[in-house]
PDB file of C-alpha atoms in Angstrom:
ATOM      1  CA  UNK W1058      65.151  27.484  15.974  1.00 45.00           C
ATOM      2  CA  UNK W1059      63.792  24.278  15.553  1.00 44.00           C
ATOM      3  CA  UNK W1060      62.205  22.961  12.774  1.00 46.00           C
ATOM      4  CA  UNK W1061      58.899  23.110  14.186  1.00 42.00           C
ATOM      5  CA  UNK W1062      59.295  26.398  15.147  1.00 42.00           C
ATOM      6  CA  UNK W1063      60.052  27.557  11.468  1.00 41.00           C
ATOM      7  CA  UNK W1064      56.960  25.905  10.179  1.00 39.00           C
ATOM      8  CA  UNK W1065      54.713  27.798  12.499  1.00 40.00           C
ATOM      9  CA  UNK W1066      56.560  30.862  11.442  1.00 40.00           C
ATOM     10  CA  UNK W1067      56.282  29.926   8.043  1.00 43.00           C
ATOM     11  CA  UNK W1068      52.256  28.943   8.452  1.00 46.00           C
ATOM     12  CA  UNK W1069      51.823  32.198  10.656  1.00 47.00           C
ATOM     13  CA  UNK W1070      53.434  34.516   7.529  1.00 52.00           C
ATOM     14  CA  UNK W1071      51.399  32.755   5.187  1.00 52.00           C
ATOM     15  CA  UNK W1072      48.467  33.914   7.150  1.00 63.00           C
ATOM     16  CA  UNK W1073      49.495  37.197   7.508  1.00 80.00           C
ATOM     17  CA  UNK W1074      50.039  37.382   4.027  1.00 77.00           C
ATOM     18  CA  UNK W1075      46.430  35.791   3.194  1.00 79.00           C
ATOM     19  CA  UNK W1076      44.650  38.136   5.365  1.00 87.00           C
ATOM     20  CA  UNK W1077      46.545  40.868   3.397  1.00 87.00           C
ATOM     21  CA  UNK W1078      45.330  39.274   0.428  1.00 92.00           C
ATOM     22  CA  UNK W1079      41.691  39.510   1.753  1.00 92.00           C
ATOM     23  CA  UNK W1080      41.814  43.126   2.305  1.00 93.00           C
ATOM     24  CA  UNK W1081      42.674  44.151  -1.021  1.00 96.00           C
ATOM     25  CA  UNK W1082      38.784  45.367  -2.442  1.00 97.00           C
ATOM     26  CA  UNK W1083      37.855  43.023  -5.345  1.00 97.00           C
ATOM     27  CA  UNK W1084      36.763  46.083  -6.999  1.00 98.00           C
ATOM     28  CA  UNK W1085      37.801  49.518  -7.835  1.00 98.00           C
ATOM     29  CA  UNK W1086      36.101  51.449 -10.635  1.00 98.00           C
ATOM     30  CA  UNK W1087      35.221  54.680 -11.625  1.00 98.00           C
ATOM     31  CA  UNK W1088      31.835  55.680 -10.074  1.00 98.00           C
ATOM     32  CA  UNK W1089      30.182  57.108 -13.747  1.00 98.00           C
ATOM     33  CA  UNK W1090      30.716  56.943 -17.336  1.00 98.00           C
ATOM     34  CA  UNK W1091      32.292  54.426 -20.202  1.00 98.00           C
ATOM     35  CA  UNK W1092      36.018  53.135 -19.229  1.00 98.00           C
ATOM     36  CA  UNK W1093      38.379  50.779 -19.739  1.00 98.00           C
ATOM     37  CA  UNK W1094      38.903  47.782 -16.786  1.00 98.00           C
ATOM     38  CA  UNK W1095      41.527  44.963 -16.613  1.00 98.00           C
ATOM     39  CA  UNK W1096      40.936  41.758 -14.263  1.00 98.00           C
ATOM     40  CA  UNK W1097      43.823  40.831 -12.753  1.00 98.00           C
ATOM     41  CA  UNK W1098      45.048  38.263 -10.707  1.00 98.00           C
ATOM     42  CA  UNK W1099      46.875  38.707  -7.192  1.00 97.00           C
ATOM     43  CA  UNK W1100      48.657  36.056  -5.527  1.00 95.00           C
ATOM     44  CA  UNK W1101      51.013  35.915  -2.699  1.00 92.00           C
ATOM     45  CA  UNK W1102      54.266  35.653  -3.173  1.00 89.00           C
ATOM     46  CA  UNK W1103      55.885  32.137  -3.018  1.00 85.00           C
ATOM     47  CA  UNK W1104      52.404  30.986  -1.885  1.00 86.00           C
ATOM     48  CA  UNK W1105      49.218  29.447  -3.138  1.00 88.00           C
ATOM     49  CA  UNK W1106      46.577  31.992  -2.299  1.00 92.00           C
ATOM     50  CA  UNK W1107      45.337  34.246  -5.050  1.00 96.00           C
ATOM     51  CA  UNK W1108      42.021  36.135  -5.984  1.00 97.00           C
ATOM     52  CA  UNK W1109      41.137  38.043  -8.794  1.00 98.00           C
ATOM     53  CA  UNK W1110      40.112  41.709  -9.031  1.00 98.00           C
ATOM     54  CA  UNK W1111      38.641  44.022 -11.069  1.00 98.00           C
ATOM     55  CA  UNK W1112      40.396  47.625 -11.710  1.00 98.00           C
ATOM     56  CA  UNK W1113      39.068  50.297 -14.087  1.00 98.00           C
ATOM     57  CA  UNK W1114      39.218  54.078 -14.513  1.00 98.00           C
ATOM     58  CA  UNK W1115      38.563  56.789 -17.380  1.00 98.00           C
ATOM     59  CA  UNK W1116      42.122  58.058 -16.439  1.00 97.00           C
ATOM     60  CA  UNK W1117      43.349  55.246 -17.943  1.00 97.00           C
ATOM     61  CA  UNK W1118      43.743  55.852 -21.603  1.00 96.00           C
ATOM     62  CA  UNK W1119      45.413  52.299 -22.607  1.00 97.00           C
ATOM     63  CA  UNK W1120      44.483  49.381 -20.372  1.00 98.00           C
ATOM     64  CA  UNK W1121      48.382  49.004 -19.182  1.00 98.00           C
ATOM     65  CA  UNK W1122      47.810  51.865 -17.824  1.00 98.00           C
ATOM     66  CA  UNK W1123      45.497  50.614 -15.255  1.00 98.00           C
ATOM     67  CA  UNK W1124      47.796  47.669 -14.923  1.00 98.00           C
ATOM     68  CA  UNK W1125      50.964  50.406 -14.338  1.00 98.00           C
ATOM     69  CA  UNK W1126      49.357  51.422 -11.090  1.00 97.00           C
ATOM     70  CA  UNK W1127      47.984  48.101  -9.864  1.00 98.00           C
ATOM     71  CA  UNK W1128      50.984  46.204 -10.358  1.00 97.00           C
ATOM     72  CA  UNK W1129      53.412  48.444  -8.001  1.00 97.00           C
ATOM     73  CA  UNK W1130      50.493  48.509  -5.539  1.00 96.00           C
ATOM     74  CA  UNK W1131      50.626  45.087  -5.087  1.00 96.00           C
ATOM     75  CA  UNK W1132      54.244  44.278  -5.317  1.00 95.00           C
ATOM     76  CA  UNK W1133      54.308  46.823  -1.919  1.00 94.00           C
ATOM     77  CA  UNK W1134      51.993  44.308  -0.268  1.00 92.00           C
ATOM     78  CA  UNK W1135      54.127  41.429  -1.254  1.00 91.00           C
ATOM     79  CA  UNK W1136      51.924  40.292  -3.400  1.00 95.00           C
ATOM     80  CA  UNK W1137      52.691  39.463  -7.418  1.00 95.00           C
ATOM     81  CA  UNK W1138      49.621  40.060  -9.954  1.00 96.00           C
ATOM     82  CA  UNK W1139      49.388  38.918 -13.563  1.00 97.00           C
ATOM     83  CA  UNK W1140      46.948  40.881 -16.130  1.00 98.00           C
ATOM     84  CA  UNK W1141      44.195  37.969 -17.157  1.00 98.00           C
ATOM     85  CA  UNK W1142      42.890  40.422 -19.803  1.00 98.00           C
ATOM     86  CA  UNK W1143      40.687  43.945 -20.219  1.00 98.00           C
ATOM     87  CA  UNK W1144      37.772  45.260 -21.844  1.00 98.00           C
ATOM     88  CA  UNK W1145      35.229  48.083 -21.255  1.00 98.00           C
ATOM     89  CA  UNK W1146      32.404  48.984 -18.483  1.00 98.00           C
ATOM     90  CA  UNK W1147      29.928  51.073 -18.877  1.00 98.00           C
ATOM     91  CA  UNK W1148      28.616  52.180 -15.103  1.00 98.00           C
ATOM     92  CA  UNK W1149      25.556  54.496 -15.031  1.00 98.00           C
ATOM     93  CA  UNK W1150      25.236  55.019 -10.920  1.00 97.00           C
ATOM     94  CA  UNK W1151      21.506  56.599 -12.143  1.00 98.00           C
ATOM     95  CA  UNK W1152      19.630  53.447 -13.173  1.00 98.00           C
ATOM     96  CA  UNK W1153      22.329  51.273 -10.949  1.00 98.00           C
ATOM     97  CA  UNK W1154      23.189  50.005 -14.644  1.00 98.00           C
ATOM     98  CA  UNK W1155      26.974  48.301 -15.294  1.00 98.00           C
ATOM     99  CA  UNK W1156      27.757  46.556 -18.368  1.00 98.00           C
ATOM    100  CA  UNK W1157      31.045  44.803 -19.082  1.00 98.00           C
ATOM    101  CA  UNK W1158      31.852  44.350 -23.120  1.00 98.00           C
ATOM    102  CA  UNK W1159      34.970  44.914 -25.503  1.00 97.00           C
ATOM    103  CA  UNK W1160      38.532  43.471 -24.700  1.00 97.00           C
ATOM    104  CA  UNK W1161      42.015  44.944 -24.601  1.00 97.00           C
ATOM    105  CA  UNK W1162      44.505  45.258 -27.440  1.00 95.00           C
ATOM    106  CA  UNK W1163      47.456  44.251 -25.496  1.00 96.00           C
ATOM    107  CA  UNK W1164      46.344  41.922 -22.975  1.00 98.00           C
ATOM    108  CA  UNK W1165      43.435  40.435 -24.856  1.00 97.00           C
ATOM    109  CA  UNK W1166      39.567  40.128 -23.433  1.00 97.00           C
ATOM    110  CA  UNK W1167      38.817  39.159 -19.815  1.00 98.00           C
ATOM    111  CA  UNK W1168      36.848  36.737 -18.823  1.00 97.00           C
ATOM    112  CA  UNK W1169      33.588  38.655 -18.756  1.00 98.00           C
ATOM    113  CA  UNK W1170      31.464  36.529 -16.419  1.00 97.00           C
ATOM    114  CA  UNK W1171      34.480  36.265 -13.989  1.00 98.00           C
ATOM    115  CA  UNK W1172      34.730  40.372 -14.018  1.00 98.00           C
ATOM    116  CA  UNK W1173      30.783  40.038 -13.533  1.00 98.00           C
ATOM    117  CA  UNK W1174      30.833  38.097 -11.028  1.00 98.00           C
ATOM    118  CA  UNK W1175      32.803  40.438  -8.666  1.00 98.00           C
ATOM    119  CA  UNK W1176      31.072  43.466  -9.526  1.00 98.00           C
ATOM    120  CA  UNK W1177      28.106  41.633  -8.663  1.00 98.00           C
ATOM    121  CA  UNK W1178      29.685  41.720  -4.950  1.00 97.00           C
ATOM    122  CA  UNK W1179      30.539  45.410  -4.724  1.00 97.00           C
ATOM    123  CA  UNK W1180      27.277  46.647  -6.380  1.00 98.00           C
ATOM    124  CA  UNK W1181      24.815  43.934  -5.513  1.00 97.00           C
ATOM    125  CA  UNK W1182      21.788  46.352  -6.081  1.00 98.00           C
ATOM    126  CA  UNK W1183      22.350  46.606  -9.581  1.00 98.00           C
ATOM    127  CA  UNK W1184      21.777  45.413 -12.992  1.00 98.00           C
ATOM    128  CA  UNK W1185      24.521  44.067 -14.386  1.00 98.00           C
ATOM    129  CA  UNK W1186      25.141  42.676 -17.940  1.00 98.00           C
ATOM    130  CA  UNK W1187      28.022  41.273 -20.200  1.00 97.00           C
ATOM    131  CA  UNK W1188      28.515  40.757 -23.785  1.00 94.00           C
ATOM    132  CA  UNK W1189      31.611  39.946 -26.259  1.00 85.00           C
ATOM    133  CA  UNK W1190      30.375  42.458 -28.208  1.00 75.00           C
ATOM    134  CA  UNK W1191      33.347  45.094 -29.180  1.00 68.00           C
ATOM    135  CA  UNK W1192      30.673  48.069 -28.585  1.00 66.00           C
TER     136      UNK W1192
END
């Protein structure tokens, strides 16, 4: 193959791999209650393209936990993903209410306003607030 040929292979995997990349929901949380989230980070492998997401559950009763079952989910899609930090969400699907607070012990607090920020794109008919408070 020439050498041409590889780099439109290469360009056309990257592609393939940044459309996978764009179908992976920037948001997945629990619809009701108080729970922990992480924001993570996905990137494709051996390749520039990367967005952050937001993952949260009250299954979860450590945030590596949440991080446990994101991380192998990603790796399947090629992808690599790196924790950026955790805290708390309080969803109330009532009063369309979400409030992001706290931070995680072992990965240390997300950036709140970047978590807000994509929760603002899945649940764009709520309020949504953000604090450093711990509570």
């Amino acid at each position: 193959m020439s050498a041409t040929g590889i780099s439109i292979c290469m360009k056309t995997a990257a592609g393939t791999m940044a459309d996978a990349l764009a179908k992976i929901p920037d948001v997945e949380i629990d619809p009701e209650g108080t729970f922990k989230y992480i924001l993570v980070r996905v990137k494709v492998k051996d390749g520039d393209a990367n967005k952050d997401i937001v993952r949260g559950t009250k299954s979860a009763e450590y945030h590596n936990h949440i991080f446990e079952k994101v991380h192998p989910a990603m790796e399947a899609l090629g992808m690599e993903c790196k924790c950026l930090g955790g805290g708390k969400i309080e969803h109330n699907s009532q009063e369309k209410k979400l409030r992001v607070f706290g931070e995680s012990t072992g990965f240390g607090k997300a950036d709140h306003s970047v978590s807000v920020e994509k929760l603002k794109g899945a649940f764009s008919d709520y309020e949504i607030t953000w604090s450093d408070d711990k509570k």
